[in-house]
Short mmCIF file of C-alpha atoms and ligand atoms in Angstrom, two decimals:
data_model
loop_
_atom_site.label_atom_id
_atom_site.label_comp_id
_atom_site.label_asym_id
_atom_site.label_seq_id
_atom_site.Cartn_x
_atom_site.Cartn_y
_atom_site.Cartn_z
CA MET H 234 -88.96 107.59 15.08
CA ASN H 235 -88.62 108.64 11.46
CA THR H 236 -91.11 106.69 9.37
CA ALA H 237 -90.42 108.15 5.95
CA THR H 238 -88.28 106.01 3.71
CA ILE H 239 -85.41 107.45 1.76
CA MET H 240 -85.78 107.49 -1.99
CA ASN H 241 -83.00 106.30 -4.28
CA SER H 242 -81.26 104.63 -1.39
CA MET H 243 -80.52 101.55 -3.45
CA THR H 244 -77.69 101.04 -5.86
CA GLU H 245 -77.51 98.33 -8.49
CA SER H 246 -75.72 95.74 -6.46
CA ASP H 247 -77.89 95.89 -3.32
CA THR H 248 -80.18 92.87 -2.90
CA PHE H 249 -82.78 95.23 -1.41
CA PRO H 250 -82.64 98.87 -0.27
CA ILE H 251 -81.51 99.55 3.31
CA ASN H 252 -82.27 103.00 4.67
CA GLY H 253 -80.01 102.72 7.70
CA THR H 254 -79.61 101.04 11.07
CA ASP H 255 -83.07 100.66 12.63
CA PHE H 256 -82.07 99.62 16.16
CA ILE H 257 -79.42 97.65 18.01
CA GLU H 258 -80.65 95.25 20.68
CA PHE H 259 -78.50 94.15 23.60
CA TYR H 260 -79.37 91.10 25.67
CA VAL H 261 -78.35 92.01 29.21
CA GLY H 262 -78.59 90.60 32.71
CA ASN H 263 -80.48 93.56 34.13
CA ALA H 264 -82.27 95.77 31.59
CA LYS H 265 -83.60 98.18 34.22
CA GLN H 266 -80.11 99.09 35.43
CA ALA H 267 -78.63 99.07 31.92
CA SER H 268 -81.25 101.60 30.81
CA LEU H 269 -80.15 103.96 33.58
CA TYR H 270 -76.52 103.62 32.45
CA TYR H 271 -77.52 104.68 28.94
CA GLN H 272 -79.63 107.55 30.26
CA HIS H 273 -77.28 108.86 32.98
CA CYS H 274 -73.87 108.11 31.55
CA LEU H 275 -74.49 108.36 27.80
CA GLY H 276 -77.40 110.84 27.58
CA PHE H 277 -79.96 108.62 25.88
CA GLU H 278 -83.70 109.34 26.31
CA LEU H 279 -86.01 106.52 27.33
CA ILE H 280 -88.70 106.31 24.62
CA ALA H 281 -90.47 102.96 25.03
CA TYR H 282 -90.88 100.02 27.39
CA ARG H 283 -92.31 96.52 27.46
CA GLY H 284 -92.65 94.26 30.46
CA PRO H 285 -95.26 92.59 32.65
CA GLU H 286 -97.22 95.89 32.84
CA THR H 287 -97.68 95.84 29.04
CA GLY H 288 -98.55 92.13 28.88
CA SER H 289 -95.01 90.91 28.19
CA ARG H 290 -94.82 88.21 30.88
CA ASP H 291 -91.28 86.93 30.23
CA ILE H 292 -89.35 89.72 28.54
CA VAL H 293 -88.49 93.23 29.70
CA SER H 294 -87.11 95.81 27.25
CA TYR H 295 -86.18 99.45 27.63
CA VAL H 296 -85.76 101.43 24.40
CA VAL H 297 -83.42 104.43 24.53
CA LYS H 298 -82.69 106.93 21.80
CA GLN H 299 -80.28 109.75 20.96
CA GLY H 300 -80.19 111.35 17.51
CA LYS H 301 -80.97 108.43 15.19
CA VAL H 302 -79.32 105.89 17.49
CA VAL H 303 -81.87 103.49 19.02
CA PHE H 304 -80.74 100.87 21.53
CA VAL H 305 -83.04 98.19 22.94
CA LEU H 306 -81.95 96.75 26.29
CA THR H 307 -83.61 93.41 26.87
CA SER H 308 -83.63 90.92 29.69
CA ALA H 309 -85.85 88.02 30.71
CA LEU H 310 -87.66 87.06 33.89
CA ASN H 311 -87.46 83.30 33.54
CA PRO H 312 -84.08 81.53 33.90
CA ASN H 313 -84.92 79.08 31.13
CA HIS H 314 -85.60 81.84 28.65
CA GLU H 315 -83.28 81.89 25.61
CA ILE H 316 -82.42 85.52 26.39
CA LEU H 317 -80.94 84.58 29.75
CA LYS H 318 -79.19 81.58 28.20
CA HIS H 319 -77.65 84.05 25.74
CA VAL H 320 -76.55 86.25 28.66
CA ALA H 321 -75.12 83.26 30.55
CA GLN H 322 -73.14 82.22 27.48
CA HIS H 323 -71.95 85.57 26.11
CA GLY H 324 -72.37 88.05 28.96
CA ASP H 325 -74.16 91.27 28.04
CA GLY H 326 -73.87 91.59 24.28
CA VAL H 327 -75.44 92.56 20.99
CA LYS H 328 -78.10 90.17 19.73
CA VAL H 329 -79.71 92.21 16.94
CA LEU H 330 -78.33 94.59 14.33
CA ALA H 331 -81.65 95.67 12.83
CA LEU H 332 -81.81 97.04 9.29
CA TRP H 333 -84.47 99.56 8.23
CA VAL H 334 -85.97 98.36 4.95
CA ASP H 335 -88.85 99.44 2.70
CA ASN H 336 -90.38 95.98 2.33
CA ALA H 337 -89.48 93.39 4.96
CA ARG H 338 -91.26 90.43 3.29
CA ASP H 339 -89.53 91.07 -0.02
CA ALA H 340 -86.15 91.71 1.64
CA TYR H 341 -86.41 88.49 3.66
CA GLN H 342 -87.48 86.46 0.64
CA LYS H 343 -84.57 87.74 -1.46
CA ALA H 344 -82.05 87.20 1.35
CA ILE H 345 -83.25 83.60 1.83
CA GLU H 346 -83.12 82.93 -1.93
CA ARG H 347 -79.51 84.09 -1.87
CA GLY H 348 -78.54 81.73 0.92
CA ALA H 349 -79.35 83.51 4.20
CA GLU H 350 -80.43 81.34 7.11
CA SER H 351 -83.76 82.33 8.67
CA ALA H 352 -83.91 83.55 12.28
CA PHE H 353 -87.66 84.10 12.02
CA GLU H 354 -90.16 84.48 9.20
CA PRO H 355 -91.93 87.75 8.39
CA TYR H 356 -94.88 88.78 10.55
CA LYS H 357 -96.99 91.85 11.08
CA ILE H 358 -97.45 93.54 14.46
CA GLU H 359 -100.10 96.18 15.02
CA ASP H 360 -101.27 98.71 17.57
CA GLU H 361 -103.06 102.06 17.59
CA PHE H 362 -100.06 103.72 15.86
CA GLY H 363 -100.22 101.45 12.80
CA TYR H 364 -98.25 98.37 11.88
CA ILE H 365 -94.72 97.12 11.40
CA ILE H 366 -93.49 94.07 9.51
CA VAL H 367 -90.40 92.28 10.82
CA ALA H 368 -88.37 89.26 9.74
CA ALA H 369 -84.83 88.20 10.59
CA ILE H 370 -81.81 86.42 9.16
CA LYS H 371 -78.81 85.01 10.98
CA THR H 372 -75.29 86.35 10.75
CA TYR H 373 -72.02 85.54 12.62
CA GLY H 374 -72.20 83.85 16.03
CA GLU H 375 -75.68 84.13 17.51
CA THR H 376 -76.17 87.64 16.09
CA ILE H 377 -79.13 88.31 13.81
CA HIS H 378 -80.25 91.01 11.38
CA THR H 379 -83.89 91.90 11.95
CA LEU H 380 -85.41 93.52 8.85
CA VAL H 381 -87.81 96.26 9.93
CA GLU H 382 -90.48 97.80 7.68
CA ARG H 383 -91.97 100.79 9.49
CA SER H 384 -93.44 103.08 6.79
CA ASN H 385 -96.96 102.48 8.18
CA TYR H 386 -96.08 103.12 11.81
CA SER H 387 -96.08 106.38 13.78
CA GLY H 388 -95.46 105.19 17.36
CA PRO H 389 -92.25 105.76 19.32
CA PHE H 390 -90.80 102.31 18.62
CA MET H 391 -92.89 99.22 17.85
CA PRO H 392 -96.21 97.60 18.67
CA GLY H 393 -95.92 95.69 21.94
CA TYR H 394 -94.10 98.58 23.60
CA ARG H 395 -95.70 101.46 25.40
CA PRO H 396 -94.31 104.99 25.06
CA ALA H 397 -92.06 105.87 28.00
CA LYS H 398 -90.11 108.87 29.22
CA SER H 399 -86.94 109.31 31.23
CA GLU H 400 -87.79 110.01 34.87
CA VAL H 401 -84.74 112.22 35.24
CA ALA H 402 -83.38 115.08 33.15
CA VAL H 403 -81.21 113.51 30.49
CA LYS H 404 -78.37 115.49 28.92
CA PRO H 405 -77.75 114.39 25.32
CA LEU H 406 -74.06 114.06 24.43
CA GLY H 407 -74.33 114.63 20.68
CA PHE H 408 -74.61 111.13 19.22
CA LYS H 409 -76.10 111.43 15.72
CA TYR H 410 -76.19 107.99 14.13
CA VAL H 411 -74.42 104.64 13.95
CA ASP H 412 -71.34 105.02 11.74
CA HIS H 413 -70.34 101.34 11.64
CA CYS H 414 -70.69 98.07 13.57
CA VAL H 415 -67.73 95.71 13.81
CA GLY H 416 -67.93 91.94 14.10
CA ASN H 417 -65.21 89.65 15.47
CA VAL H 418 -65.21 86.19 13.88
CA GLU H 419 -63.09 83.08 14.44
CA LEU H 420 -59.71 82.46 12.79
CA GLY H 421 -60.23 81.68 9.11
CA GLN H 422 -63.86 82.88 9.06
CA MET H 423 -63.47 86.49 7.89
CA ASN H 424 -63.71 85.71 4.19
CA ARG H 425 -66.73 83.48 4.72
CA TRP H 426 -68.64 86.37 6.31
CA VAL H 427 -67.44 88.91 3.74
CA LYS H 428 -68.79 86.53 1.08
CA PHE H 429 -72.07 86.25 3.00
CA TYR H 430 -72.58 90.04 2.94
CA GLU H 431 -71.54 90.21 -0.72
CA GLU H 432 -73.72 87.34 -1.90
CA VAL H 433 -76.75 87.64 0.37
CA LEU H 434 -77.08 91.41 0.79
CA GLY H 435 -75.15 92.56 -2.31
CA PHE H 436 -72.67 94.55 -0.19
CA LYS H 437 -69.35 95.70 -1.66
CA LEU H 438 -65.91 95.14 -0.17
CA LEU H 439 -64.77 98.63 0.81
CA VAL H 440 -61.32 98.04 2.24
CA THR H 441 -58.97 95.29 3.40
CA PHE H 442 -56.46 95.49 6.24
CA ASP H 443 -53.98 92.66 6.56
CA ASP H 444 -51.83 91.72 9.50
CA LYS H 445 -49.08 94.06 8.25
CA ASP H 446 -51.46 97.01 8.64
CA ILE H 447 -52.74 95.91 12.02
CA SER H 448 -49.98 94.47 14.08
CA THR H 449 -47.80 95.35 17.02
CA GLU H 450 -44.78 93.56 18.38
CA TYR H 451 -47.10 91.07 20.03
CA SER H 452 -50.41 90.62 18.27
CA ALA H 453 -52.15 91.05 14.95
CA LEU H 454 -55.53 90.96 13.29
CA MET H 455 -57.02 91.11 9.83
CA SER H 456 -60.07 93.08 8.83
CA LYS H 457 -62.30 93.62 5.79
CA VAL H 458 -65.02 96.24 5.59
CA VAL H 459 -68.24 95.62 3.64
CA SER H 460 -70.83 98.28 2.91
CA ASN H 461 -74.23 98.64 1.26
CA GLY H 462 -74.73 100.88 -1.79
CA ASN H 463 -75.63 104.11 0.00
CA GLY H 464 -72.86 103.60 2.58
CA TYR H 465 -75.26 103.90 5.55
CA ILE H 466 -74.41 100.35 6.61
CA LYS H 467 -70.74 99.57 7.13
CA PHE H 468 -69.68 96.27 8.70
CA PRO H 469 -65.96 95.70 9.31
CA ILE H 470 -65.27 92.00 10.00
CA ASN H 471 -62.17 91.13 12.07
CA GLU H 472 -60.40 87.84 12.55
CA PRO H 473 -57.32 87.15 14.68
CA ALA H 474 -53.93 86.73 13.03
CA ASN H 475 -50.91 84.97 14.47
CA GLY H 476 -48.67 87.04 16.71
CA LYS H 477 -46.26 86.40 19.54
CA LYS H 478 -49.03 86.76 22.10
CA LYS H 479 -52.82 86.57 22.24
CA SER H 480 -54.56 89.12 20.02
CA GLN H 481 -57.43 91.29 21.23
CA ILE H 482 -59.74 89.35 18.87
CA GLU H 483 -58.81 86.05 20.54
CA GLU H 484 -59.43 87.61 23.94
CA TYR H 485 -62.87 88.71 22.74
CA LEU H 486 -63.68 85.25 21.34
CA ASP H 487 -62.50 83.58 24.56
CA PHE H 488 -64.84 85.70 26.65
CA TYR H 489 -67.80 86.11 24.29
CA LYS H 490 -67.62 82.35 23.60
CA SER H 491 -68.41 82.85 19.91
CA ALA H 492 -68.22 85.37 17.10
CA GLY H 493 -70.13 88.56 17.85
CA VAL H 494 -70.29 92.33 17.73
CA GLN H 495 -67.04 93.90 18.95
CA HIS H 496 -67.79 97.61 18.74
CA ILE H 497 -70.37 100.11 17.63
CA ALA H 498 -69.10 103.42 16.28
CA LEU H 499 -71.31 106.41 17.04
CA GLU H 500 -70.98 109.61 15.02
CA THR H 501 -70.90 113.00 16.73
CA ASP H 502 -70.27 116.42 15.21
CA ASN H 503 -68.55 117.68 18.35
CA ILE H 504 -66.31 114.95 19.67
CA LEU H 505 -64.66 117.29 22.19
CA ALA H 506 -67.98 118.00 23.92
CA THR H 507 -69.18 114.40 23.57
CA VAL H 508 -66.04 112.92 25.15
CA GLU H 509 -65.85 115.63 27.81
CA GLY H 510 -69.44 114.79 28.81
CA MET H 511 -68.84 111.03 28.78
CA ARG H 512 -65.72 111.39 30.93
CA LYS H 513 -67.63 113.54 33.43
CA ASN H 514 -70.25 110.79 33.60
CA GLY H 515 -67.68 108.15 34.43
CA ILE H 516 -67.12 106.48 31.05
CA GLU H 517 -63.58 105.14 30.72
CA PHE H 518 -61.57 105.29 27.51
CA LEU H 519 -58.48 103.60 26.19
CA TYR H 520 -55.37 105.50 27.15
CA VAL H 521 -53.00 106.76 24.50
CA PRO H 522 -49.56 107.95 25.66
CA ASP H 523 -48.65 111.63 25.41
CA ASN H 524 -45.94 110.94 22.84
CA TYR H 525 -48.68 110.01 20.35
CA TYR H 526 -49.36 113.74 20.08
CA GLU H 527 -45.74 114.81 19.52
CA ASP H 528 -45.68 114.24 15.77
CA VAL H 529 -49.37 113.78 15.01
CA LEU H 530 -49.69 117.07 13.10
CA ASP H 531 -46.77 116.09 10.85
CA ARG H 532 -48.77 113.02 9.94
CA VAL H 533 -52.26 114.54 9.51
CA GLY H 534 -51.60 118.18 8.61
CA LYS H 535 -53.93 121.02 9.57
CA ILE H 536 -57.03 120.29 11.65
CA ASP H 537 -59.63 122.55 13.27
CA GLU H 538 -59.03 121.27 16.81
CA THR H 539 -56.06 122.08 19.02
CA ILE H 540 -53.57 119.39 19.97
CA GLU H 541 -53.99 120.44 23.61
CA ASP H 542 -57.71 119.56 23.52
CA LEU H 543 -57.11 116.25 21.78
CA LYS H 544 -54.34 115.37 24.22
CA ARG H 545 -56.40 116.38 27.25
CA LEU H 546 -59.26 114.13 26.17
CA ASN H 547 -57.03 111.45 24.59
CA ILE H 548 -58.70 111.72 21.17
CA LEU H 549 -56.97 110.20 18.12
CA VAL H 550 -56.76 111.75 14.67
CA ASP H 551 -56.11 110.35 11.20
CA ARG H 552 -56.30 111.56 7.60
CA ASP H 553 -57.08 109.96 4.24
CA GLU H 554 -57.36 111.40 0.70
CA GLU H 555 -60.78 112.90 1.43
CA GLY H 556 -60.29 114.54 4.80
CA TYR H 557 -59.58 113.75 8.42
CA LEU H 558 -61.34 112.01 11.29
CA LEU H 559 -61.23 112.12 15.08
CA GLN H 560 -61.91 108.97 17.08
CA ILE H 561 -61.70 107.45 20.54
CA PHE H 562 -62.55 104.06 22.01
CA THR H 563 -64.17 103.28 25.34
CA LYS H 564 -63.03 100.44 27.53
CA PRO H 565 -65.42 97.45 27.45
CA ILE H 566 -68.90 98.49 28.62
CA GLN H 567 -69.63 95.29 30.58
CA ASP H 568 -67.64 93.00 32.88
CA ARG H 569 -66.30 90.78 30.12
CA PRO H 570 -63.67 92.33 27.78
CA THR H 571 -66.02 92.17 24.81
CA VAL H 572 -68.25 94.97 23.47
CA PHE H 573 -67.13 98.62 23.47
CA PHE H 574 -68.02 101.90 21.75
CA GLU H 575 -66.08 104.05 19.35
CA ILE H 576 -66.89 107.75 19.14
CA ILE H 577 -66.07 109.23 15.74
CA GLU H 578 -66.24 112.66 14.11
CA ARG H 579 -65.63 112.69 10.38
CA HIS H 580 -64.31 115.73 8.52
CA GLY H 581 -64.59 114.25 5.04
CA ALA H 582 -62.55 111.14 5.78
CA LYS H 583 -64.38 107.91 4.88
CA SER H 584 -61.77 105.54 6.31
CA PHE H 585 -61.42 103.92 9.73
CA GLY H 586 -58.30 105.43 11.29
CA LYS H 587 -55.62 103.11 9.92
CA GLY H 588 -52.90 105.55 11.08
CA ASN H 589 -54.04 104.97 14.67
CA PHE H 590 -54.11 101.18 14.63
CA LYS H 591 -50.66 100.73 16.12
CA ALA H 592 -51.12 103.22 18.98
CA LEU H 593 -54.54 101.80 19.63
CA PHE H 594 -53.55 98.16 19.72
CA GLU H 595 -50.64 98.87 22.00
CA SER H 596 -53.13 100.55 24.30
CA ILE H 597 -55.47 97.54 24.14
CA GLU H 598 -52.53 95.23 24.89
CA ARG H 599 -51.77 97.20 28.05
CA GLU H 600 -55.37 96.53 29.16
CA GLN H 601 -55.14 92.85 28.19
CA GLU H 602 -51.96 92.58 30.21
CA LEU H 603 -53.72 94.02 33.27
CA ARG H 604 -56.47 91.42 32.84
CA GLY H 605 -53.86 88.67 32.53
CA ASN H 606 -55.04 87.89 28.99
CA LEU H 607 -52.09 88.85 26.81
FE1 LIG P 81 -64.38 101.26 14.33
#
């Protein structure tokens, strides 16, 4: 784990500097099996563990890492534990979007002064590798932002965890870092959460998509993207909009039972190899019809990849003023149609693939239809 902080990472409007995503924690029904999915299917290395063997009587966590992406897979051993209540309510899902900060006490204090609700107060945890200070604030649904100060820590993850290693050879698939994390919130709540990020964390509104941008014949959604000053943290917030049939956001809310994280976008610098590897390992992606590729070059102009490769792997492409991007979306990664991953490779483009929204949502609707949820 990188312990050095990044200088000049703060711009004027930020409430406190954020150096990037620290970790993302999933509450799951079976952390042991989930950790093997991330190792075998997605090429993550196991780096740390906590459980009864380390003195954690109720909670088991496996920490997996690839590039700068750190996922914590957590379950509980006692049916009355809040973690298993969370799993019963939401299914497997994202509980924590942790932010890497320079000073967790100061960051927490400032966030609370600006109206954040506390999830837990700052405390220090120590082991032979040094110490970490953590605190947390609440965001949409039951999701929280843990603020992690780790400049005085040199261990693989955090005190309370022991270092661990994958028992099998793990083949990394090229994930570099978290590009953005998307939240789905209830009808009429998008602006409330945009305001929260603006007022509490000093984020800026980057872009707005209304239901005219994101609609098909049947369903629609609205989205606003907020970002911190250095752009390392980007949170699009979606809410459903009225359409003829049920939107994908409503389907998510029906099954997640509250607002929550919809997808996590992981950056790769070789999306062809990444997606090829994921497909070989059994990961399923949304299907885009062949006719998507017929006129795509007219829309996006010259790109380095061949259309044949993109078509073979079902990768989407879009262009903005600054460059182009390649992207693809997995099907949901658990039984409920809730959380999924986006894989993205940016060639200068800073946007989110607006040109693909229609093709993408039609593809999602086909899946919803199969589930009987359209
Ligand atoms: Fe995305």
